[in-house]
PDB file of C-alpha atoms in Angstrom:
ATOM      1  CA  UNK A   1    -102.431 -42.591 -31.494  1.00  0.00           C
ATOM      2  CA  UNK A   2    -101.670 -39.120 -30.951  1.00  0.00           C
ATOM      3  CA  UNK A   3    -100.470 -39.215 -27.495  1.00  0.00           C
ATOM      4  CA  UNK A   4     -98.209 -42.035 -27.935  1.00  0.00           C
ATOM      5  CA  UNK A   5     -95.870 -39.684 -29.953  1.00  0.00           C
ATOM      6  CA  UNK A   6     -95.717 -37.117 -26.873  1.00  0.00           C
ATOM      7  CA  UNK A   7     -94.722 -40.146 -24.973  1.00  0.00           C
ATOM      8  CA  UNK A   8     -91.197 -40.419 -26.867  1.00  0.00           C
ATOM      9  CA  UNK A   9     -88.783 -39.145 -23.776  1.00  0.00           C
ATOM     10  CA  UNK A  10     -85.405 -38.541 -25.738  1.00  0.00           C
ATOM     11  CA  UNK A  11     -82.207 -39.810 -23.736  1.00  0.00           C
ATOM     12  CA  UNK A  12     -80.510 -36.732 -23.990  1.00  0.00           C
ATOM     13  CA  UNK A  13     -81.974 -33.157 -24.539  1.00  0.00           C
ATOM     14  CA  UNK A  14     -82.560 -32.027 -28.291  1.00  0.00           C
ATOM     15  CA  UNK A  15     -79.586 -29.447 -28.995  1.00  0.00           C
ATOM     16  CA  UNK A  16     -81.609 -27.253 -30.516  1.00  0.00           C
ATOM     17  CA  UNK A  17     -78.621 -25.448 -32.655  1.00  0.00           C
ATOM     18  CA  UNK A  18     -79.262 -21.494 -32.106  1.00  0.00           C
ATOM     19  CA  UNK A  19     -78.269 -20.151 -35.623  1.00  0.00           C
ATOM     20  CA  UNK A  20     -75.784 -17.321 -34.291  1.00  0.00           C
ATOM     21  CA  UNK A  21     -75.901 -14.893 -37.086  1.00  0.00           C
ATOM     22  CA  UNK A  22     -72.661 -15.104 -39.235  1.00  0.00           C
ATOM     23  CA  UNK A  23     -71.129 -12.001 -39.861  1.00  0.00           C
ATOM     24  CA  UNK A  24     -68.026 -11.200 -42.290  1.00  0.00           C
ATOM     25  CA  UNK A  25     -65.514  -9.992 -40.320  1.00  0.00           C
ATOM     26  CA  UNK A  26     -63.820  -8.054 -42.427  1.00  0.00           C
ATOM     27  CA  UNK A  27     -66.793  -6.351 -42.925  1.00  0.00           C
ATOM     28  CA  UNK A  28     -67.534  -5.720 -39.652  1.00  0.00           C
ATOM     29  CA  UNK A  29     -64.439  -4.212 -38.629  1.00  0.00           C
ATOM     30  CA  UNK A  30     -63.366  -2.625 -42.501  1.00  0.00           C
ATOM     31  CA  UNK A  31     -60.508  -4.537 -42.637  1.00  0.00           C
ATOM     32  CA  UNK A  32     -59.230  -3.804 -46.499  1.00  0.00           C
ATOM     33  CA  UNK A  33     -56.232  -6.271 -46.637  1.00  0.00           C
ATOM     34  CA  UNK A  34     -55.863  -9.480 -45.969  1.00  0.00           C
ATOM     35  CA  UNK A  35     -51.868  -9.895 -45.087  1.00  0.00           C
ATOM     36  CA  UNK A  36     -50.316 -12.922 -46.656  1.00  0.00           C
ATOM     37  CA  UNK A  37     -47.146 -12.886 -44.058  1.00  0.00           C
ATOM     38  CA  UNK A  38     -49.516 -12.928 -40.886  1.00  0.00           C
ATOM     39  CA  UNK A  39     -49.625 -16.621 -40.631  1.00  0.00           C
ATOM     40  CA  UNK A  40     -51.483 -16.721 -37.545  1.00  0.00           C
ATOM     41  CA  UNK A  41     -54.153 -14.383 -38.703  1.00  0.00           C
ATOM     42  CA  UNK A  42     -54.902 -16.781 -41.729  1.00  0.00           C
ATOM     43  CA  UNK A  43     -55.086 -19.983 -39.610  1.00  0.00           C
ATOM     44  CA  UNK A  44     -58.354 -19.082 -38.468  1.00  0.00           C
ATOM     45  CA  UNK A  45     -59.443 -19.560 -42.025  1.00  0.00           C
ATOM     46  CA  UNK A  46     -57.588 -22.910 -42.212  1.00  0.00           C
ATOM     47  CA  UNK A  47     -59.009 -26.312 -40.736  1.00  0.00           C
ATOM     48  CA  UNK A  48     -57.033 -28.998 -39.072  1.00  0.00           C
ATOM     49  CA  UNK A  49     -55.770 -30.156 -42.258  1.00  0.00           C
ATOM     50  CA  UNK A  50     -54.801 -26.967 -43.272  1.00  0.00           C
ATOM     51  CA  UNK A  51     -57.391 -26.681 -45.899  1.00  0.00           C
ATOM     52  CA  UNK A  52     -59.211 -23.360 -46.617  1.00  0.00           C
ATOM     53  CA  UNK A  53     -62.634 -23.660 -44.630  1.00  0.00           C
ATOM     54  CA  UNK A  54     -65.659 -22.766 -46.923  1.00  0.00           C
ATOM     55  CA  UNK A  55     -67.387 -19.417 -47.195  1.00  0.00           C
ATOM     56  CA  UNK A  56     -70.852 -21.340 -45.383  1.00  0.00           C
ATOM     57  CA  UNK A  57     -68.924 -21.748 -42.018  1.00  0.00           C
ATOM     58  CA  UNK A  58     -66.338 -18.957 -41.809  1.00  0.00           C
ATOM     59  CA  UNK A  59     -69.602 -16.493 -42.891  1.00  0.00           C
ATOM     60  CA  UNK A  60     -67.303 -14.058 -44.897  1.00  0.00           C
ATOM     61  CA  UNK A  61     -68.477 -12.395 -47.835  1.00  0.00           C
ATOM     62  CA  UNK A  62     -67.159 -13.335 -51.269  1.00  0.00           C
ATOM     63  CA  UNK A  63     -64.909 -10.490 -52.301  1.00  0.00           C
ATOM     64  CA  UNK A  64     -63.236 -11.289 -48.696  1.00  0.00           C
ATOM     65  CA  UNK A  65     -63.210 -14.884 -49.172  1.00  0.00           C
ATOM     66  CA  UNK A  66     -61.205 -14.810 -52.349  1.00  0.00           C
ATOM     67  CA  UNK A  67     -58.466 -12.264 -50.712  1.00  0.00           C
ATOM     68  CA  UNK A  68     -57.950 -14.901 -48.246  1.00  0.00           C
ATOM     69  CA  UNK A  69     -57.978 -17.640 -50.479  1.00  0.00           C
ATOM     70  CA  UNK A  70     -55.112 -15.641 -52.282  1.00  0.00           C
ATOM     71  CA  UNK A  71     -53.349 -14.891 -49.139  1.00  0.00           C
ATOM     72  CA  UNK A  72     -53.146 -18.363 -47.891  1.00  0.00           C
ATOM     73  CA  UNK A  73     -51.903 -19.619 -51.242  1.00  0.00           C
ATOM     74  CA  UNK A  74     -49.517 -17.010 -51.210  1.00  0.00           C
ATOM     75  CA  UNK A  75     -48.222 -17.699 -47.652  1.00  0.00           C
ATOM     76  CA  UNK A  76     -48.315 -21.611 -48.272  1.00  0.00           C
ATOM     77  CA  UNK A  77     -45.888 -20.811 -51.281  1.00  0.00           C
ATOM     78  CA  UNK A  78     -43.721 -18.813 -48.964  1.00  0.00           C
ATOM     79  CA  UNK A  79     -43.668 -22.276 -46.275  1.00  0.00           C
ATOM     80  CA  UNK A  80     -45.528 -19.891 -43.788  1.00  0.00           C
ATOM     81  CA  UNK A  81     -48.574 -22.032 -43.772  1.00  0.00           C
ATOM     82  CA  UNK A  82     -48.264 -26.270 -44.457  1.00  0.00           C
ATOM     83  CA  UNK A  83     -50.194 -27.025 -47.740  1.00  0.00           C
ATOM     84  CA  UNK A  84     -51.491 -30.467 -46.014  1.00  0.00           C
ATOM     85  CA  UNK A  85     -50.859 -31.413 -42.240  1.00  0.00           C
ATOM     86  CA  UNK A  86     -52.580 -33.115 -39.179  1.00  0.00           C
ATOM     87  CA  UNK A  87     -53.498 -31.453 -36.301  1.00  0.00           C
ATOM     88  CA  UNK A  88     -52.693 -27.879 -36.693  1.00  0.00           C
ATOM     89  CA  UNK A  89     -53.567 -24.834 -34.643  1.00  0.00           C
TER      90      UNK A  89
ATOM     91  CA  UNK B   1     -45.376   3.039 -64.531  1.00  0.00           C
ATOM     92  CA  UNK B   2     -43.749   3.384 -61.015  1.00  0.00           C
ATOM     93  CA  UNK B   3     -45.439   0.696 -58.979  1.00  0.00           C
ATOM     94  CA  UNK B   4     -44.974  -0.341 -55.264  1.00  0.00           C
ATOM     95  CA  UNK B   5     -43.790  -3.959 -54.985  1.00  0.00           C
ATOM     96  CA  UNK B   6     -42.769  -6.565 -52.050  1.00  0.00           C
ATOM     97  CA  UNK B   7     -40.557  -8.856 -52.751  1.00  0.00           C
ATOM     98  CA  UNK B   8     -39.937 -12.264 -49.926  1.00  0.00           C
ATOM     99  CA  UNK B   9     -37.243 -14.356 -50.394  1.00  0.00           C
ATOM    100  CA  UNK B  10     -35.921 -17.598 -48.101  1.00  0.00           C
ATOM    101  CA  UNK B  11     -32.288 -18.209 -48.550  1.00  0.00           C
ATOM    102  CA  UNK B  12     -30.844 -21.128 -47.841  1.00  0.00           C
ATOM    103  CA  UNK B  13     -29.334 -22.180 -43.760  1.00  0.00           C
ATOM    104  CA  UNK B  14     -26.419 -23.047 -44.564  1.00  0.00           C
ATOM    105  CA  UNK B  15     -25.573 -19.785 -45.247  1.00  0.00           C
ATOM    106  CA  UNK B  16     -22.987 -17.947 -42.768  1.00  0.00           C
ATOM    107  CA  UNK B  17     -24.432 -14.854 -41.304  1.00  0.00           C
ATOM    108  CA  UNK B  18     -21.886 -12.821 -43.191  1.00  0.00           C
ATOM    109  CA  UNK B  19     -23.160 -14.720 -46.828  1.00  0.00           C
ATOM    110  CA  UNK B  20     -27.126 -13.762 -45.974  1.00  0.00           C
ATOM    111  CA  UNK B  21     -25.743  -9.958 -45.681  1.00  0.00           C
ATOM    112  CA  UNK B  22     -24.110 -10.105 -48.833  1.00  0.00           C
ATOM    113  CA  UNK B  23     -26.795 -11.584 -50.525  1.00  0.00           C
ATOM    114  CA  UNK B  24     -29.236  -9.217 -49.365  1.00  0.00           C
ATOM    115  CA  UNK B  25     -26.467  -6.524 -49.995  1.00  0.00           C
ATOM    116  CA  UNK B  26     -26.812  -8.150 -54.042  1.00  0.00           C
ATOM    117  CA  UNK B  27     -30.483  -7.771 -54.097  1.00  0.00           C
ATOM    118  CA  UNK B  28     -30.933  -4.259 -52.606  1.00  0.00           C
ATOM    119  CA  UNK B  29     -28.202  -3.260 -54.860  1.00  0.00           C
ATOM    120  CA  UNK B  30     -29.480  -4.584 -58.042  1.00  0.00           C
ATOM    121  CA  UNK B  31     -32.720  -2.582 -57.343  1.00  0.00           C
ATOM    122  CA  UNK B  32     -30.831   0.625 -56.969  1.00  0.00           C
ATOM    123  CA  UNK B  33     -29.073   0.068 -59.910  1.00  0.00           C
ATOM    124  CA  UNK B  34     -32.083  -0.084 -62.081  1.00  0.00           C
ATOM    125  CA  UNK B  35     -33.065   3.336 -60.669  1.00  0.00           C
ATOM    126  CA  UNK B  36     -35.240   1.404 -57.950  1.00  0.00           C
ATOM    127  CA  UNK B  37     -35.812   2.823 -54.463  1.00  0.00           C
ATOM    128  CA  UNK B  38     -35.983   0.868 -51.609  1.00  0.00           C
ATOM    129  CA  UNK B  39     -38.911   1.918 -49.383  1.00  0.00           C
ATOM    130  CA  UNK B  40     -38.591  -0.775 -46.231  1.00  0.00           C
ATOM    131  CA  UNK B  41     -36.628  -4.343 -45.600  1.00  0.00           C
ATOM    132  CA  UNK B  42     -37.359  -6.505 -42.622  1.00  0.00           C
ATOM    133  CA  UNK B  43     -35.565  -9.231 -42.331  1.00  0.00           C
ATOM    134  CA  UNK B  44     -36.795 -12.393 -40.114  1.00  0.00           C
ATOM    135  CA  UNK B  45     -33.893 -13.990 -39.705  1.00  0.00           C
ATOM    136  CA  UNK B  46     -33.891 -17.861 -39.428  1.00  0.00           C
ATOM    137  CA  UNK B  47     -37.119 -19.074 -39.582  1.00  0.00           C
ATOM    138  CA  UNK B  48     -38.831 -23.077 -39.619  1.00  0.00           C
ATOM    139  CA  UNK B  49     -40.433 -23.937 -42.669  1.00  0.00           C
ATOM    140  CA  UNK B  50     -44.098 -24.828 -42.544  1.00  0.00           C
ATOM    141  CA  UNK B  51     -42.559 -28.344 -45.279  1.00  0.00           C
ATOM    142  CA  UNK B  52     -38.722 -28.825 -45.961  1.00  0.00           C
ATOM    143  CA  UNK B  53     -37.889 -26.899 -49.509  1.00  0.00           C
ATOM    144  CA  UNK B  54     -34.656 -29.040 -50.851  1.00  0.00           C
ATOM    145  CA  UNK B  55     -34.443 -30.898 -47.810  1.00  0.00           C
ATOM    146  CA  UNK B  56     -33.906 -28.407 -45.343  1.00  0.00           C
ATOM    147  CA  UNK B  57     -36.432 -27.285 -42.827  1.00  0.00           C
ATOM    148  CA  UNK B  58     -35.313 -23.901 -42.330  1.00  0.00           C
ATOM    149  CA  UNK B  59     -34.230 -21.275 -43.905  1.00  0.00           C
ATOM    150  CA  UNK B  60     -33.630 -16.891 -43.416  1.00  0.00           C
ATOM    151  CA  UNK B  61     -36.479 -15.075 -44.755  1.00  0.00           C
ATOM    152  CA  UNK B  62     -35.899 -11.453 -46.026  1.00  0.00           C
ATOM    153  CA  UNK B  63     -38.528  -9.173 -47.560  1.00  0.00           C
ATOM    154  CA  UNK B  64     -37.693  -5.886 -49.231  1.00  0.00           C
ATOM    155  CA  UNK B  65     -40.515  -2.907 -50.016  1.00  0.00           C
ATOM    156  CA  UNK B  66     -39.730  -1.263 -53.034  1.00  0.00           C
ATOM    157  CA  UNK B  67     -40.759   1.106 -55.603  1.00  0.00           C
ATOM    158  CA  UNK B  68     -39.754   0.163 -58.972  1.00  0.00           C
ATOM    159  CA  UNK B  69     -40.564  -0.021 -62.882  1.00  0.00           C
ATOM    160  CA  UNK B  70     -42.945  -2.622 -63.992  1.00  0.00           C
ATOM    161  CA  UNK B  71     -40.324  -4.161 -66.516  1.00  0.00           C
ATOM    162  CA  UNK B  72     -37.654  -4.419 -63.984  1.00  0.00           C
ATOM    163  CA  UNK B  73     -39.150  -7.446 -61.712  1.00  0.00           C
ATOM    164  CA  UNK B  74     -38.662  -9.645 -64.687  1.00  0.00           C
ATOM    165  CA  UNK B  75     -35.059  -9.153 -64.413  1.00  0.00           C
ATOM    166  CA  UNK B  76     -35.077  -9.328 -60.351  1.00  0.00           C
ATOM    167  CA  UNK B  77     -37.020 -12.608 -60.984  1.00  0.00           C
ATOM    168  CA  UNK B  78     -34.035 -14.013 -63.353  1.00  0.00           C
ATOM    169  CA  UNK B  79     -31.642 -12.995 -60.597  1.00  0.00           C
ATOM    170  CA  UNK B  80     -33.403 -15.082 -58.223  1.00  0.00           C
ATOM    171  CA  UNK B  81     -33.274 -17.954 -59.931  1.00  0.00           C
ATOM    172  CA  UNK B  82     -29.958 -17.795 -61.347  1.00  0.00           C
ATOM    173  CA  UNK B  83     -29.041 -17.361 -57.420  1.00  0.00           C
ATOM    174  CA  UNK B  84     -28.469 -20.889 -56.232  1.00  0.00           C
ATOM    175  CA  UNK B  85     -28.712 -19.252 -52.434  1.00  0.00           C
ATOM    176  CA  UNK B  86     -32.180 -18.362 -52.486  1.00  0.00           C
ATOM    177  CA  UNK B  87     -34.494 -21.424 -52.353  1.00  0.00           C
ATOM    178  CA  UNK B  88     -37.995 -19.475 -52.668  1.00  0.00           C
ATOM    179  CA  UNK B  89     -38.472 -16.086 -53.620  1.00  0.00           C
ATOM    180  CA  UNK B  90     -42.442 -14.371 -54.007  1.00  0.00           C
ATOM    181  CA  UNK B  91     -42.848 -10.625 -55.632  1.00  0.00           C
ATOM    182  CA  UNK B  92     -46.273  -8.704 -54.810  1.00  0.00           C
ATOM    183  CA  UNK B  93     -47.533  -5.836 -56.564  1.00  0.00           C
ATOM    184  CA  UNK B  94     -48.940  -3.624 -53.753  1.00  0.00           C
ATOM    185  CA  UNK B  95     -52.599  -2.096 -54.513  1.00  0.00           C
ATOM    186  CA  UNK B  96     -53.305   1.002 -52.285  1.00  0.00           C
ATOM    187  CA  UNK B  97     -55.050  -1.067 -49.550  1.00  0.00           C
ATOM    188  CA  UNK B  98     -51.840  -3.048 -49.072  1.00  0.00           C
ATOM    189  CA  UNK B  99     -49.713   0.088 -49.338  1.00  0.00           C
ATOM    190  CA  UNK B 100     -51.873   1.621 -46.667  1.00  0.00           C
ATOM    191  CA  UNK B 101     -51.557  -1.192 -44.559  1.00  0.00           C
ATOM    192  CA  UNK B 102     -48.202  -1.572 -44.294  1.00  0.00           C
ATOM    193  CA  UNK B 103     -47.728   1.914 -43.496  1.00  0.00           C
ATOM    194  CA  UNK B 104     -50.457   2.055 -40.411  1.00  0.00           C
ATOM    195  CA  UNK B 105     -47.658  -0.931 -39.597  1.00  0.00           C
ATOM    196  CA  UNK B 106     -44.744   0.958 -39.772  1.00  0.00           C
ATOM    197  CA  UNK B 107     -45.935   3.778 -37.958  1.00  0.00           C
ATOM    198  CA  UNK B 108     -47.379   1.508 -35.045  1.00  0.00           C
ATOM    199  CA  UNK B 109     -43.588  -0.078 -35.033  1.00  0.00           C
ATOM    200  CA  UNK B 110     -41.730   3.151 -34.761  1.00  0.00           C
ATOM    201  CA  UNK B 111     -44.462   4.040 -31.832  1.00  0.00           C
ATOM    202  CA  UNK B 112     -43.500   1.003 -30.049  1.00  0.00           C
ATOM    203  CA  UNK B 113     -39.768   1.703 -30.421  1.00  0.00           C
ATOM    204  CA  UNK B 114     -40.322   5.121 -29.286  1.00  0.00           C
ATOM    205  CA  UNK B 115     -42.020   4.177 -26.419  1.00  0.00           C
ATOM    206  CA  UNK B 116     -39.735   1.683 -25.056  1.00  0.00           C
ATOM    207  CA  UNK B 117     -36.816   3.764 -26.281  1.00  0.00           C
TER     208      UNK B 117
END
């Protein structure tokens, strides 16, 4: 019974996901204010839809994450940044 | 208290060019008048809108850095919205990161100028 399971050939290769280490960027590189006119610096923090991405994927630390959260509200108020759209970036 | 503000407003296309000066002409002058001192302005010029704001998908964004009292941005803030020119207006109260950011700015502008100049 053992060897049967050995036996399973999988169609494609497992994609084993490599965890690359998430690091806060503003961390890394002491960066002590998040701009709320630099529209282009705060769509990396935005997905398609223009919605803030979480704190798991974007790997920033909280303090950080909350400065950007302001920022972007900020700049949506300002009609820098869309507050819902389809296909950004 | 003196504190160091930012004020970003978006006035309204239909504007002539010569209406958008005197209505940024208005605001600077109100803030000098209230013994305010006007640090920086930048102004962006005609800009798209990221949504339309009262039907109209553009507009002439202007921001002005300024030092000020705290009571007095109440009183800018009433001026704004009495203004029927200025569709969206946003004041910031600048902590000392954002102060020393827009400074290392500044500087890296007036580098660039001097360069190409």
């Amino acid at each position: 019974m053992a060897q049967n399971n050995s036996e399973i050939r999988y169609l494609t290769p497992l994609a084993v996901e490599v965890k690359k280490k998430k690091y806060c960027r503003f961390l890394k590189n002491r960066i002590k204010y998040v701009d709320y006119k630099d529209a282009q610096f705060l769509k990396r923090f935005l997905n398609e839809q223009g919605k803030i991405l979480p704190r798991r994927l974007t790997g920033t630390s909280l303090k950080y994450h909350r400065k950007v959260a302001q920022a972007v509200k900020r700049s949506r108020h300002l009609a820098l940044l869309p507050y819902v759209t389809d296909l950004m970036k | 208290m003196i504190n160091q503000y930012e004020t970003v407003f978006i006035a309204t296309p239909v504007l002539s060019e010569a209406q958008m000066k005197e209505a940024v002409e208005k605001f600077r002058k109100i803030i000098t008048d209230n013994n305010g001192e006007v640090i920086h302005e930048e102004d962006w010029g005609l800009k798209k809108l990221a949504y339309p704001i009262q039907k109209k998908s553009t507009g002439f964004y202007h921001l002005i850095e300024f030092k000020s009292e705290g009571e007095f941005i109440e009183k800018l803030e009433t001026q704004y919205r009495r203004d029927e020119r200025v569709i969206r207006f946003l004041t910031f109260k600048m902590d000392k990161h954002s102060i020393a950011y827009s400074e290392k700015k500044r500087r890296m502008k007036k580098e660039q100028n001097q360069k190409e100049a």
